[in-house]
Amino acid sequence: MSLTLEEPPDGGWGWLVVLSGFLANSLTYGVLRSLGILFEDLVEAFDASAAQVSWVTAIALATEQFASPIGTAASKRYGTRPVVVAGGFLSSLGILWASFSTSLLQLYLTLGFLTGFGWALAFAPVMGTLARYFSSRRSVAMGLALMGNGLSSFALSPLLRLLAESLAWRGALLVTSALVLHLLVCGALIRPLALRGDRLEPGSLFDWGLFTQRGFGAFSFGTALLAAGYFTPYVHLEPYGRALGLDPYKAATLVSVAALSDALARLLAGCFADCRLVRPARLLLLLNSLTGCSLLLLPLASSHAGALLLALLYGLSAGSFATVAFGVLPEIVGVARVVNATGLCLMVMSVGGLLGPPLSGFLRDVTGNFTISFLAGGTFILSASLVFLALPSFFAGCRACGGEGATPGARGEPDVLLAPPSASAPLSSSSSEI
């Protein structure tokens, strides 16, 4: 049963969709980040190089992102709820089969491709639906949902370390499989929402025409560059801690601290973004640049305390960026197209997601440490900042927005400053600017 409303309700059932988004983030990216805890166990178990093992998480990430348009298109064709439930089942099954792997190839196929495809069916449809339920409180709602990513990483990092030591890596994956099966709850909480401004004419399920918009093109290309470095710390923070001479539990705390600060930053960034004191395009670039700089600083750590401080800094900046990015996307393309836009953007990000972790692992194998790996990741992220300068509204005159009235994106229309000239409409005095 779907709800039909003139405008996003900014609450009501939307808060249960926020809970669904929280669980989806926890059981997709939260789990993916935490798998770095098993990195050294897999290197030892399969007598493999760091680059070879890095391909496991890289394939999972790239598959989840590249197949996201399939998830969003299927949700429009068959409904969000059954697609998310199917994704939860497939991702859990992939991790379950991975626990019986006897070769890296089997890990690539199960934990990589199958689990990643299940996550693609679950994540993008949930986050796209969530964006449709909110307008003036969209960034706060997104921040609450995205907190699941960091909080689950904070909890799962020491848990997986404990499970790996007591049940070995296979037992740790079995428990993780059971946790991921709770993605079925995400699907149960989803209720489709029909809004004024939804396009009624038949069109492409994938909505490839979004790439003709200057704003979406710049945004998606920038996030592709970002993805090449964004996930590097979460894959390699724990082995980096061990390389500093820390014991396994202290090394795992680096991931936990980064994850906890990431989670808190997502909520705080959402509250700040909804105040509209800074043009979102400028806030996006600022937070992305801070994320890149914090990654460049990671190799400077020489002790547990120093590594904790830098992990904290990275978590704060990376988490803040994620909330602002998900909040900006609906205003670039309009609420009516945000579900497809989420899938397409994640698909473009898969290029960077597939490149980043293996490149980081390769550089570590060649150099014997993670210094060049982190520097390369930071460079990719800072390159994305240059692309975000191409967002159409970035150099427009700045004015604070008091939050009165709905933005064009909230009404289901693309923001006039981010849409191509042919799609532009006169900007009313109550409209917010990106």
Tab-separated table of C-alpha atoms in Angstrom:
chain	number	residue	atom	x	y	z
A	1	MET	CA	0.000	0.000	0.000
A	2	SER	CA	1.440	3.390	-0.985
A	3	LEU	CA	0.786	6.877	0.330
A	4	THR	CA	-0.290	9.624	-2.089
A	5	LEU	CA	0.560	13.158	-0.944
A	6	GLU	CA	1.027	16.588	-2.454
A	7	GLU	CA	4.322	17.250	-0.640
A	8	PRO	CA	6.860	15.177	1.327
A	9	PRO	CA	5.346	14.628	4.797
A	10	ASP	CA	8.575	15.562	6.648
A	11	GLY	CA	7.772	12.991	9.326
A	12	GLY	CA	5.027	10.473	10.067
A	13	TRP	CA	5.832	7.106	8.505
A	14	GLY	CA	9.015	8.738	7.261
A	15	TRP	CA	10.645	8.142	10.641
A	16	LEU	CA	10.166	4.390	10.198
A	17	VAL	CA	11.771	4.761	6.775
A	18	VAL	CA	14.645	6.506	8.575
A	19	LEU	CA	14.927	3.407	10.789
A	20	SER	CA	14.967	1.283	7.649
A	21	GLY	CA	17.753	3.480	6.266
A	22	PHE	CA	19.694	3.157	9.524
A	23	LEU	CA	19.533	-0.634	9.321
A	24	ALA	CA	20.386	-0.623	5.615
A	25	ASN	CA	23.514	1.447	6.258
A	26	SER	CA	24.464	-0.703	9.242
A	27	LEU	CA	24.161	-3.979	7.365
A	28	THR	CA	25.759	-2.889	4.078
A	29	TYR	CA	28.509	-0.280	4.325
A	30	GLY	CA	28.897	-0.809	8.075
A	31	VAL	CA	29.646	-4.500	7.525
A	32	LEU	CA	31.828	-3.748	4.502
A	33	ARG	CA	33.978	-1.331	6.506
A	34	SER	CA	34.392	-3.830	9.328
A	35	LEU	CA	35.620	-6.624	7.061
A	36	GLY	CA	39.049	-4.981	7.136
A	37	ILE	CA	39.403	-6.517	10.618
A	38	LEU	CA	39.704	-9.928	8.919
A	39	PHE	CA	42.281	-8.663	6.401
A	40	GLU	CA	45.399	-10.197	7.977
A	41	ASP	CA	43.517	-13.434	8.775
A	42	LEU	CA	42.647	-13.860	5.096
A	43	VAL	CA	46.184	-13.012	3.965
A	44	GLU	CA	47.498	-15.753	6.243
A	45	ALA	CA	44.749	-18.289	5.488
A	46	PHE	CA	45.178	-18.118	1.716
A	47	ASP	CA	48.903	-17.266	1.688
A	48	ALA	CA	48.062	-14.282	-0.491
A	49	SER	CA	49.342	-10.754	-0.978
A	50	ALA	CA	47.636	-7.667	0.408
A	51	ALA	CA	46.566	-6.645	-3.110
A	52	GLN	CA	44.940	-10.037	-3.767
A	53	VAL	CA	42.932	-9.966	-0.532
A	54	SER	CA	41.975	-6.326	-1.090
A	55	TRP	CA	40.088	-7.427	-4.196
A	56	VAL	CA	37.489	-9.155	-1.984
A	57	THR	CA	36.133	-5.930	-0.493
A	58	ALA	CA	36.808	-4.022	-3.721
A	59	ILE	CA	34.613	-6.411	-5.719
A	60	ALA	CA	31.872	-6.288	-3.078
A	61	LEU	CA	31.935	-2.496	-3.058
A	62	ALA	CA	32.113	-2.147	-6.839
A	63	THR	CA	29.322	-4.681	-7.410
A	64	GLU	CA	27.088	-2.985	-4.834
A	65	GLN	CA	27.610	0.369	-6.508
A	66	PHE	CA	27.649	-0.715	-10.161
A	67	ALA	CA	24.458	-2.785	-9.820
A	68	SER	CA	22.608	-0.078	-7.881
A	69	PRO	CA	20.694	1.111	-10.991
A	70	ILE	CA	19.320	-2.425	-11.267
A	71	GLY	CA	18.081	-2.145	-7.691
A	72	THR	CA	16.432	1.235	-8.237
A	73	ALA	CA	14.900	0.226	-11.587
A	74	ALA	CA	13.576	-3.024	-10.096
A	75	SER	CA	12.071	-1.095	-7.180
A	76	LYS	CA	10.176	1.128	-9.627
A	77	ARG	CA	8.988	-1.899	-11.602
A	78	TYR	CA	8.163	-4.363	-8.809
A	79	GLY	CA	8.038	-2.197	-5.684
A	80	THR	CA	10.714	-1.258	-3.152
A	81	ARG	CA	9.727	-3.724	-0.434
A	82	PRO	CA	10.164	-7.026	-2.345
A	83	VAL	CA	13.388	-5.829	-3.974
A	84	VAL	CA	14.954	-4.894	-0.619
A	85	VAL	CA	13.885	-8.218	0.918
A	86	ALA	CA	15.423	-10.123	-1.998
A	87	GLY	CA	18.631	-8.124	-1.605
A	88	GLY	CA	18.847	-8.944	2.083
A	89	PHE	CA	18.477	-12.645	1.392
A	90	LEU	CA	21.114	-12.687	-1.382
A	91	SER	CA	23.691	-10.701	0.591
A	92	SER	CA	23.306	-12.946	3.639
A	93	LEU	CA	23.598	-16.033	1.444
A	94	GLY	CA	26.778	-14.690	-0.141
A	95	ILE	CA	28.494	-14.199	3.226
A	96	LEU	CA	27.302	-17.633	4.359
A	97	TRP	CA	28.832	-19.316	1.310
A	98	ALA	CA	32.001	-17.247	1.730
A	99	SER	CA	32.595	-18.867	5.118
A	100	PHE	CA	33.096	-22.202	3.307
A	101	SER	CA	35.539	-20.824	0.727
A	102	THR	CA	38.756	-22.720	0.070
A	103	SER	CA	40.243	-20.262	-2.435
A	104	LEU	CA	40.329	-16.549	-3.102
A	105	LEU	CA	38.319	-17.082	-6.291
A	106	GLN	CA	35.446	-18.456	-4.207
A	107	LEU	CA	35.665	-15.423	-1.926
A	108	TYR	CA	35.543	-13.131	-4.956
A	109	LEU	CA	32.382	-14.858	-6.219
A	110	THR	CA	30.541	-15.120	-2.880
A	111	LEU	CA	31.608	-12.312	-0.570
A	112	GLY	CA	32.428	-10.151	-3.580
A	113	PHE	CA	29.863	-10.534	-6.361
A	114	LEU	CA	26.869	-12.219	-4.693
A	115	THR	CA	26.922	-10.197	-1.480
A	116	GLY	CA	27.622	-6.991	-3.386
A	117	PHE	CA	24.671	-7.612	-5.709
A	118	GLY	CA	22.376	-8.237	-2.749
A	119	TRP	CA	23.494	-4.978	-1.170
A	120	ALA	CA	22.779	-3.180	-4.472
A	121	LEU	CA	19.163	-4.351	-4.329
A	122	ALA	CA	18.811	-3.246	-0.706
A	123	PHE	CA	20.736	0.005	-0.222
A	124	ALA	CA	19.936	2.389	-3.091
A	125	PRO	CA	16.133	1.809	-3.106
A	126	VAL	CA	15.935	2.436	0.645
A	127	MET	CA	17.974	5.652	0.536
A	128	GLY	CA	16.137	6.918	-2.538
A	129	THR	CA	12.766	6.314	-0.881
A	130	LEU	CA	13.952	8.027	2.306
A	131	ALA	CA	14.839	11.200	0.383
A	132	ARG	CA	11.257	11.373	-0.911
A	133	TYR	CA	9.757	11.475	2.597
A	134	PHE	CA	11.499	14.694	3.707
A	135	SER	CA	12.096	18.231	2.449
A	136	SER	CA	13.005	20.814	5.113
A	137	ARG	CA	14.316	18.095	7.468
A	138	ARG	CA	15.936	15.991	4.757
A	139	SER	CA	19.562	16.375	5.880
A	140	VAL	CA	18.717	15.495	9.487
A	141	ALA	CA	16.788	12.422	8.329
A	142	MET	CA	19.688	11.410	6.090
A	143	GLY	CA	22.140	11.987	8.934
A	144	LEU	CA	20.165	9.732	11.271
A	145	ALA	CA	20.008	6.974	8.659
A	146	LEU	CA	23.667	7.299	7.714
A	147	MET	CA	24.700	7.047	11.363
A	148	GLY	CA	24.071	3.323	11.028
A	149	ASN	CA	27.177	3.085	8.893
A	150	GLY	CA	29.495	4.410	11.594
A	151	LEU	CA	27.782	2.947	14.653
A	152	SER	CA	27.746	-0.564	13.224
A	153	SER	CA	31.416	-0.254	12.250
A	154	PHE	CA	32.186	0.896	15.797
A	155	ALA	CA	30.418	-2.141	17.262
A	156	LEU	CA	31.414	-4.737	14.672
A	157	SER	CA	35.150	-3.996	14.587
A	158	PRO	CA	35.955	-5.349	18.070
A	159	LEU	CA	33.226	-7.998	17.730
A	160	LEU	CA	34.732	-9.421	14.538
A	161	ARG	CA	38.170	-9.378	16.135
A	162	LEU	CA	36.804	-11.356	19.087
A	163	LEU	CA	34.956	-13.778	16.814
A	164	ALA	CA	38.023	-14.275	14.620
A	165	GLU	CA	40.123	-15.213	17.636
A	166	SER	CA	37.518	-17.554	19.130
A	167	LEU	CA	35.816	-18.987	16.007
A	168	ALA	CA	38.396	-18.144	13.318
A	169	TRP	CA	37.524	-16.058	10.257
A	170	ARG	CA	35.006	-18.631	9.014
A	171	GLY	CA	32.986	-18.435	12.223
A	172	ALA	CA	33.138	-14.634	12.128
A	173	LEU	CA	31.616	-14.688	8.626
A	174	LEU	CA	28.850	-17.077	9.744
A	175	VAL	CA	27.790	-14.668	12.487
A	176	THR	CA	27.994	-11.752	10.053
A	177	SER	CA	25.730	-13.631	7.647
A	178	ALA	CA	23.072	-13.936	10.334
A	179	LEU	CA	23.316	-10.220	11.091
A	180	VAL	CA	23.000	-9.208	7.446
A	181	LEU	CA	19.827	-11.291	7.103
A	182	HIS	CA	18.135	-8.552	9.160
A	183	LEU	CA	18.043	-6.493	5.961
A	184	LEU	CA	14.661	-8.190	5.527
A	185	VAL	CA	13.400	-5.877	8.283
A	186	CYS	CA	14.428	-2.881	6.155
A	187	GLY	CA	12.138	-4.026	3.384
A	188	ALA	CA	9.259	-4.600	5.792
A	189	LEU	CA	9.460	-0.975	7.010
A	190	ILE	CA	9.332	0.585	3.525
A	191	ARG	CA	6.091	2.139	2.288
A	192	PRO	CA	6.171	3.635	-1.241
A	193	LEU	CA	5.257	7.300	-1.519
A	194	ALA	CA	3.603	9.056	-4.485
A	195	LEU	CA	4.167	12.828	-4.666
A	196	ARG	CA	3.007	15.694	-6.831
A	197	GLY	CA	5.643	16.188	-9.479
A	198	ASP	CA	6.274	12.481	-10.049
A	199	ARG	CA	6.625	11.896	-13.758
A	200	LEU	CA	3.585	10.063	-15.115
A	201	GLU	CA	4.790	9.613	-18.686
A	202	PRO	CA	6.443	6.310	-19.557
A	203	GLY	CA	10.224	6.513	-19.663
A	204	SER	CA	13.425	4.642	-19.116
A	205	LEU	CA	13.531	2.676	-15.902
A	206	PHE	CA	17.168	3.686	-15.525
A	207	ASP	CA	16.701	7.382	-16.412
A	208	TRP	CA	20.004	7.742	-18.283
A	209	GLY	CA	18.972	11.271	-19.234
A	210	LEU	CA	20.177	12.435	-15.821
A	211	PHE	CA	23.728	12.428	-17.186
A	212	THR	CA	22.782	15.279	-19.530
A	213	GLN	CA	22.308	17.548	-16.501
A	214	ARG	CA	25.452	19.512	-15.759
A	215	GLY	CA	24.907	19.341	-12.022
A	216	PHE	CA	24.418	15.577	-11.888
A	217	GLY	CA	27.313	14.978	-14.285
A	218	ALA	CA	29.732	16.978	-12.133
A	219	PHE	CA	28.416	15.449	-8.920
A	220	SER	CA	28.666	11.843	-10.134
A	221	PHE	CA	32.146	12.268	-11.661
A	222	GLY	CA	33.392	13.896	-8.455
A	223	THR	CA	32.066	11.055	-6.304
A	224	ALA	CA	33.770	8.539	-8.618
A	225	LEU	CA	37.143	10.154	-7.898
A	226	LEU	CA	36.271	10.386	-4.227
A	227	ALA	CA	35.461	6.668	-4.023
A	228	ALA	CA	39.001	5.745	-5.093
A	229	GLY	CA	40.308	7.031	-1.758
A	230	TYR	CA	37.302	7.289	0.552
A	231	PHE	CA	37.183	3.619	1.601
A	232	THR	CA	40.957	3.081	1.849
A	233	PRO	CA	41.250	3.828	5.595
A	234	TYR	CA	38.438	1.458	6.520
A	235	VAL	CA	40.090	-1.408	4.628
A	236	HIS	CA	43.635	-0.714	5.830
A	237	LEU	CA	43.400	1.091	9.184
A	238	GLU	CA	43.620	-2.137	11.187
A	239	PRO	CA	46.651	-3.565	9.322
A	240	TYR	CA	48.170	-0.060	9.402
A	241	GLY	CA	47.858	-0.122	13.187
A	242	ARG	CA	49.584	-3.484	13.309
A	243	ALA	CA	52.368	-2.086	11.128
A	244	LEU	CA	52.867	0.597	13.812
A	245	GLY	CA	53.499	-2.203	16.316
A	246	LEU	CA	50.061	-2.209	17.969
A	247	ASP	CA	48.466	-5.432	19.172
A	248	PRO	CA	45.358	-6.608	17.242
A	249	TYR	CA	42.855	-5.126	19.711
A	250	LYS	CA	44.517	-1.707	19.799
A	251	ALA	CA	44.720	-1.761	16.000
A	252	ALA	CA	40.983	-2.532	15.867
A	253	THR	CA	40.277	0.532	18.034
A	254	LEU	CA	41.467	2.728	15.153
A	255	VAL	CA	38.581	1.472	13.029
A	256	SER	CA	36.155	1.830	15.955
A	257	VAL	CA	37.173	5.428	16.715
A	258	ALA	CA	36.964	6.431	13.057
A	259	ALA	CA	33.554	4.761	12.804
A	260	LEU	CA	32.140	6.369	15.968
A	261	SER	CA	33.299	9.862	15.018
A	262	ASP	CA	31.938	9.237	11.520
A	263	ALA	CA	28.503	8.370	12.949
A	264	LEU	CA	28.278	11.429	15.208
A	265	ALA	CA	29.487	13.736	12.443
A	266	ARG	CA	26.751	12.514	10.106
A	267	LEU	CA	24.007	13.626	12.476
A	268	LEU	CA	25.641	16.950	13.364
A	269	ALA	CA	26.333	17.709	9.708
A	270	GLY	CA	22.682	17.044	8.903
A	271	CYS	CA	21.515	19.512	11.526
A	272	PHE	CA	23.943	22.154	10.271
A	273	ALA	CA	23.089	21.602	6.603
A	274	ASP	CA	19.364	22.044	7.266
A	275	CYS	CA	20.070	25.482	8.759
A	276	ARG	CA	21.081	26.542	5.208
A	277	LEU	CA	23.710	28.967	6.506
A	278	VAL	CA	26.212	27.844	3.851
A	279	ARG	CA	25.381	27.070	0.243
A	280	PRO	CA	25.313	23.230	0.077
A	281	ALA	CA	27.657	23.056	-2.937
A	282	ARG	CA	30.295	24.995	-0.996
A	283	LEU	CA	29.765	22.918	2.131
A	284	LEU	CA	30.170	19.785	0.007
A	285	LEU	CA	33.516	20.967	-1.350
A	286	LEU	CA	34.778	22.087	2.067
A	287	LEU	CA	34.026	18.762	3.744
A	288	ASN	CA	35.445	16.772	0.830
A	289	SER	CA	38.689	18.769	1.006
A	290	LEU	CA	38.953	18.174	4.762
A	291	THR	CA	38.465	14.442	4.156
A	292	GLY	CA	41.286	14.379	1.617
A	293	CYS	CA	43.650	16.375	3.846
A	294	SER	CA	42.971	14.120	6.843
A	295	LEU	CA	43.854	11.068	4.738
A	296	LEU	CA	47.109	12.730	3.639
A	297	LEU	CA	47.999	13.224	7.314
A	298	LEU	CA	47.456	9.587	8.376
A	299	PRO	CA	51.044	8.451	7.551
A	300	LEU	CA	52.355	10.984	10.101
A	301	ALA	CA	51.137	8.830	13.004
A	302	SER	CA	53.951	7.237	14.985
A	303	SER	CA	52.086	6.061	18.092
A	304	HIS	CA	48.726	4.694	19.169
A	305	ALA	CA	47.597	8.114	20.415
A	306	GLY	CA	48.622	9.844	17.196
A	307	ALA	CA	46.900	7.229	15.056
A	308	LEU	CA	43.725	7.559	17.152
A	309	LEU	CA	43.708	11.334	16.706
A	310	LEU	CA	44.105	11.123	12.943
A	311	ALA	CA	41.492	8.344	12.684
A	312	LEU	CA	39.141	10.605	14.658
A	313	LEU	CA	39.802	13.492	12.254
A	314	TYR	CA	39.167	11.315	9.218
A	315	GLY	CA	35.929	9.949	10.662
A	316	LEU	CA	34.592	13.437	11.436
A	317	SER	CA	35.281	14.826	7.968
A	318	ALA	CA	34.263	11.720	5.996
A	319	GLY	CA	31.030	11.304	7.943
A	320	SER	CA	30.043	14.946	7.531
A	321	PHE	CA	30.644	14.750	3.789
A	322	ALA	CA	28.410	11.682	3.372
A	323	THR	CA	25.376	13.379	4.933
A	324	VAL	CA	25.764	16.557	2.882
A	325	ALA	CA	26.249	14.560	-0.344
A	326	PHE	CA	23.054	12.543	0.134
A	327	GLY	CA	21.194	15.727	1.038
A	328	VAL	CA	22.427	17.629	-2.022
A	329	LEU	CA	21.525	14.944	-4.574
A	330	PRO	CA	17.701	15.372	-4.352
A	331	GLU	CA	18.133	19.124	-4.857
A	332	ILE	CA	20.236	18.538	-7.955
A	333	VAL	CA	17.789	16.246	-9.754
A	334	GLY	CA	14.476	16.739	-7.923
A	335	VAL	CA	12.654	14.316	-5.646
A	336	ALA	CA	10.804	12.687	-8.551
A	337	ARG	CA	14.101	11.371	-9.980
A	338	VAL	CA	16.138	10.872	-6.819
A	339	VAL	CA	15.684	7.084	-6.614
A	340	ASN	CA	17.193	6.571	-10.071
A	341	ALA	CA	19.798	9.268	-9.432
A	342	THR	CA	20.966	7.447	-6.291
A	343	GLY	CA	21.469	4.240	-8.248
A	344	LEU	CA	23.251	5.903	-11.160
A	345	CYS	CA	25.532	7.892	-8.875
A	346	LEU	CA	26.530	4.741	-6.996
A	347	MET	CA	27.162	3.018	-10.338
A	348	VAL	CA	29.647	5.730	-11.352
A	349	MET	CA	31.275	5.507	-7.911
A	350	SER	CA	31.943	1.805	-8.525
A	351	VAL	CA	34.830	2.721	-10.830
A	352	GLY	CA	36.678	4.398	-7.973
A	353	GLY	CA	35.534	1.808	-5.451
A	354	LEU	CA	36.968	-0.993	-7.575
A	355	LEU	CA	40.272	0.815	-8.089
A	356	GLY	CA	40.939	2.151	-4.588
A	357	PRO	CA	41.484	-0.811	-2.206
A	358	PRO	CA	43.496	-2.995	-4.652
A	359	LEU	CA	45.688	-0.015	-5.599
A	360	SER	CA	46.248	0.698	-1.911
A	361	GLY	CA	47.144	-2.937	-1.282
A	362	PHE	CA	49.453	-3.015	-4.298
A	363	LEU	CA	51.299	0.108	-3.141
A	364	ARG	CA	51.701	-1.432	0.297
A	365	ASP	CA	53.165	-4.627	-1.238
A	366	VAL	CA	55.610	-2.593	-3.338
A	367	THR	CA	56.711	-0.113	-0.664
A	368	GLY	CA	56.331	-2.262	2.455
A	369	ASN	CA	54.149	0.313	4.258
A	370	PHE	CA	50.897	2.258	3.855
A	371	THR	CA	52.372	5.758	3.416
A	372	ILE	CA	52.033	5.935	-0.366
A	373	SER	CA	48.654	4.174	-0.160
A	374	PHE	CA	47.175	6.907	2.042
A	375	LEU	CA	48.802	9.682	0.010
A	376	ALA	CA	47.324	8.294	-3.203
A	377	GLY	CA	43.879	8.014	-1.587
A	378	GLY	CA	44.030	11.598	-0.334
A	379	THR	CA	45.046	12.811	-3.788
A	380	PHE	CA	42.006	11.158	-5.392
A	381	ILE	CA	39.683	12.794	-2.859
A	382	LEU	CA	41.202	16.250	-3.346
A	383	SER	CA	40.866	15.793	-7.119
A	384	ALA	CA	37.129	15.386	-6.541
A	385	SER	CA	37.073	18.834	-4.930
A	386	LEU	CA	38.249	20.337	-8.208
A	387	VAL	CA	35.352	18.636	-9.998
A	388	PHE	CA	32.805	19.898	-7.459
A	389	LEU	CA	33.833	23.421	-8.460
A	390	ALA	CA	31.940	22.741	-11.694
A	391	LEU	CA	28.580	22.509	-9.897
A	392	PRO	CA	26.542	25.289	-11.572
A	393	SER	CA	25.723	27.184	-8.373
A	394	PHE	CA	29.161	27.148	-6.768
A	395	PHE	CA	30.210	30.638	-7.847
A	396	ALA	CA	26.718	32.136	-7.675
A	397	GLY	CA	26.079	34.895	-5.153
A	398	CYS	CA	25.765	33.558	-1.616
A	399	ARG	CA	22.801	34.313	0.598
A	400	ALA	CA	21.718	32.583	3.795
A	401	CYS	CA	18.435	30.750	3.654
A	402	GLY	CA	16.042	30.979	6.540
A	403	GLY	CA	14.458	27.641	5.671
A	404	GLU	CA	11.034	29.064	4.828
A	405	GLY	CA	9.278	27.314	1.994
A	406	ALA	CA	10.308	24.204	0.142
A	407	THR	CA	13.202	23.998	-2.267
A	408	PRO	CA	12.510	23.178	-5.907
A	409	GLY	CA	14.064	19.763	-5.262
A	410	ALA	CA	11.662	19.156	-2.412
A	411	ARG	CA	8.750	19.783	-4.752
A	412	GLY	CA	9.995	17.173	-7.198
A	413	GLU	CA	11.684	19.640	-9.549
A	414	PRO	CA	15.424	20.028	-10.235
A	415	ASP	CA	17.013	23.111	-8.709
A	416	VAL	CA	17.190	25.759	-11.421
A	417	LEU	CA	20.824	26.482	-10.657
A	418	LEU	CA	21.743	22.839	-11.112
A	419	ALA	CA	19.543	21.948	-14.050
A	420	PRO	CA	20.342	22.536	-17.719
A	421	PRO	CA	18.979	25.811	-19.119
A	422	SER	CA	16.126	24.063	-20.916
A	423	ALA	CA	14.819	22.671	-17.624
A	424	SER	CA	15.161	25.900	-15.700
A	425	ALA	CA	12.244	27.759	-14.230
A	426	PRO	CA	12.070	31.170	-12.571
A	427	LEU	CA	13.376	31.078	-9.030
A	428	SER	CA	10.826	32.191	-6.508
A	429	SER	CA	11.786	34.317	-3.553
A	430	SER	CA	11.228	31.434	-1.144
A	431	SER	CA	13.395	28.943	-3.004
A	432	SER	CA	16.658	27.700	-1.540
A	433	GLU	CA	19.831	27.626	-3.566
A	434	ILE	CA	22.329	24.817	-3.768
